Amino acid sequence: MLYKVKLKNAAEEVLLDDHVYEWLIGDSYLSQLDFIHNLRMHSSGCAVFQKTWKKADGAFKTETIYLHKLVAEKFLMSTKTSERNLVGTRNGNKLDCRLENLIYRSRSVASRKRKTSGHMGYTGVYKENNRYRAVISIHRKSVHLGMFSTPEDAALAYNKKSREVYGEDGKQNVIKPKKDGE
C-alpha cells in the first residue's frame, strides 16, 4: 500500500511505502517530534523536518532531518558503499520516498543528476550568437557535440551522448514543449 503525506508548507505530498510509514509513526523519537505531521518542502525540493530548540546555555540548536536520507539509512544501508554514499531518486522526484525509488549514488552521478541552473534551462547547452552549442563533460574534459539552431536540438544531442557514455546514470534534459508561434 502507498501512503501520501501532506507537507506543511506546500500543496505537494510525499509518497511512502506502508511499512516505512508505519515505522515513521511508530518510532518513539520520531513520534515524540510528531515528525510525520511536521514535514516541510525544503528549497532543494525534498521533504525535511526542522525544529529549533533553545539550549540551557541560551544558544539555539536546530535539528534537520531529510526524509529521503532517513528512510535510506533505515531500509537501504545494505546498498550503501564507500563510493555510492549519497541518496538520490531514480525518477528525479525528491518527494517520492518509496524504497524502489531511492538509490545510493556516487558524488559524480549525483552531480550529473542535479537540476540545471543554466540560462538556457538545459544542461550542456550554451547560446553563441544565434546558435546553440551542446557540450558534455567526459573524464573531466569538455567535449563539443555540435552547433544547433534551437536549444531543444542541442539538449537532445546532449541527452543522446549522456545516455551513450553514462547509461542510466547520465543526466537527461527534459525538453520543454514549444509554445505556439515558436
mmCIF file of C-alpha atoms in Angstrom, residues 81-153:
data_model
loop_
_atom_site.group_PDB
_atom_site.id
_atom_site.type_symbol
_atom_site.label_atom_id
_atom_site.label_comp_id
_atom_site.label_asym_id
_atom_site.label_seq_id
_atom_site.Cartn_x
_atom_site.Cartn_y
_atom_site.Cartn_z
ATOM 1 C CA THR A 81 29.152 1.633 -0.311
ATOM 2 C CA SER A 82 32.123 3.918 0.266
ATOM 3 C CA GLU A 83 31.752 5.112 -3.362
ATOM 4 C CA ARG A 84 27.938 5.155 -3.569
ATOM 5 C CA ASN A 85 27.045 7.042 -0.392
ATOM 6 C CA LEU A 86 24.659 9.856 -1.422
ATOM 7 C CA VAL A 87 20.903 9.263 -1.526
ATOM 8 C CA GLY A 88 19.065 10.148 -4.725
ATOM 9 C CA THR A 89 15.879 9.215 -6.551
ATOM 10 C CA ARG A 90 15.583 7.106 -9.681
ATOM 11 C CA ASN A 91 12.713 9.129 -11.161
ATOM 12 C CA GLY A 92 14.003 12.577 -10.158
ATOM 13 C CA ASN A 93 11.050 13.265 -7.828
ATOM 14 C CA LYS A 94 12.587 14.048 -4.432
ATOM 15 C CA LEU A 95 9.181 13.652 -2.751
ATOM 16 C CA ASP A 96 8.848 10.049 -3.942
ATOM 17 C CA CYS A 97 10.415 8.289 -0.959
ATOM 18 C CA ARG A 98 9.272 4.782 -1.857
ATOM 19 C CA LEU A 99 12.095 2.288 -1.392
ATOM 20 C CA GLU A 100 12.035 1.291 -5.069
ATOM 21 C CA ASN A 101 12.730 4.930 -5.984
ATOM 22 C CA LEU A 102 15.569 5.649 -3.528
ATOM 23 C CA ILE A 103 19.124 4.796 -4.518
ATOM 24 C CA TYR A 104 22.636 5.380 -3.224
ATOM 25 C CA ARG A 105 24.765 7.190 -5.820
ATOM 26 C CA SER A 106 28.354 8.309 -6.184
ATOM 27 C CA ARG A 107 29.146 12.014 -5.948
ATOM 28 C CA SER A 108 29.817 12.177 -9.705
ATOM 29 C CA VAL A 109 26.432 10.628 -10.558
ATOM 30 C CA ALA A 110 24.654 12.892 -8.074
ATOM 31 C CA SER A 111 26.366 15.872 -9.679
ATOM 32 C CA ARG A 112 25.270 14.785 -13.156
ATOM 33 C CA LYS A 113 21.684 14.272 -11.953
ATOM 34 C CA ARG A 114 21.456 17.700 -10.283
ATOM 35 C CA LYS A 115 18.897 20.115 -11.702
ATOM 36 C CA THR A 116 20.413 22.515 -14.190
ATOM 37 C CA SER A 117 20.781 26.165 -13.329
ATOM 38 C CA GLY A 118 21.935 27.311 -16.767
ATOM 39 C CA HIS A 119 20.369 30.258 -18.570
ATOM 40 C CA MET A 120 19.056 28.041 -21.361
ATOM 41 C CA GLY A 121 17.320 25.726 -18.906
ATOM 42 C CA TYR A 122 19.225 22.723 -20.233
ATOM 43 C CA THR A 123 22.404 21.078 -19.018
ATOM 44 C CA GLY A 124 25.233 21.316 -21.542
ATOM 45 C CA VAL A 125 23.557 23.929 -23.768
ATOM 46 C CA TYR A 126 25.011 27.389 -24.356
ATOM 47 C CA LYS A 127 23.921 30.191 -26.675
ATOM 48 C CA GLU A 128 26.567 31.560 -29.020
ATOM 49 C CA ASN A 129 25.363 34.339 -31.306
ATOM 50 C CA ASN A 130 22.197 32.940 -32.921
ATOM 51 C CA ARG A 131 23.052 29.260 -32.453
ATOM 52 C CA TYR A 132 23.282 26.798 -29.567
ATOM 53 C CA ARG A 133 26.340 24.764 -28.595
ATOM 54 C CA ALA A 134 25.989 21.332 -26.949
ATOM 55 C CA VAL A 135 28.849 20.296 -24.642
ATOM 56 C CA ILE A 136 29.282 17.356 -22.259
ATOM 57 C CA SER A 137 31.983 16.577 -19.718
ATOM 58 C CA ILE A 138 33.644 13.172 -20.140
ATOM 59 C CA HIS A 139 36.502 12.213 -17.801
ATOM 60 C CA ARG A 140 36.679 15.863 -16.667
ATOM 61 C CA LYS A 141 37.174 17.098 -20.227
ATOM 62 C CA SER A 142 34.703 19.217 -22.165
ATOM 63 C CA VAL A 143 33.574 17.517 -25.390
ATOM 64 C CA HIS A 144 31.924 19.643 -28.092
ATOM 65 C CA LEU A 145 28.860 17.889 -29.547
ATOM 66 C CA GLY A 146 27.921 20.420 -32.212
ATOM 67 C CA MET A 147 26.126 23.666 -33.001
ATOM 68 C CA PHE A 148 22.341 23.651 -33.356
ATOM 69 C CA SER A 149 19.618 26.043 -34.458
ATOM 70 C CA THR A 150 17.477 25.535 -31.318
ATOM 71 C CA PRO A 151 18.271 24.910 -27.655
ATOM 72 C CA GLU A 152 15.997 21.854 -27.787
ATOM 73 C CA ASP A 153 18.074 20.273 -30.576
#
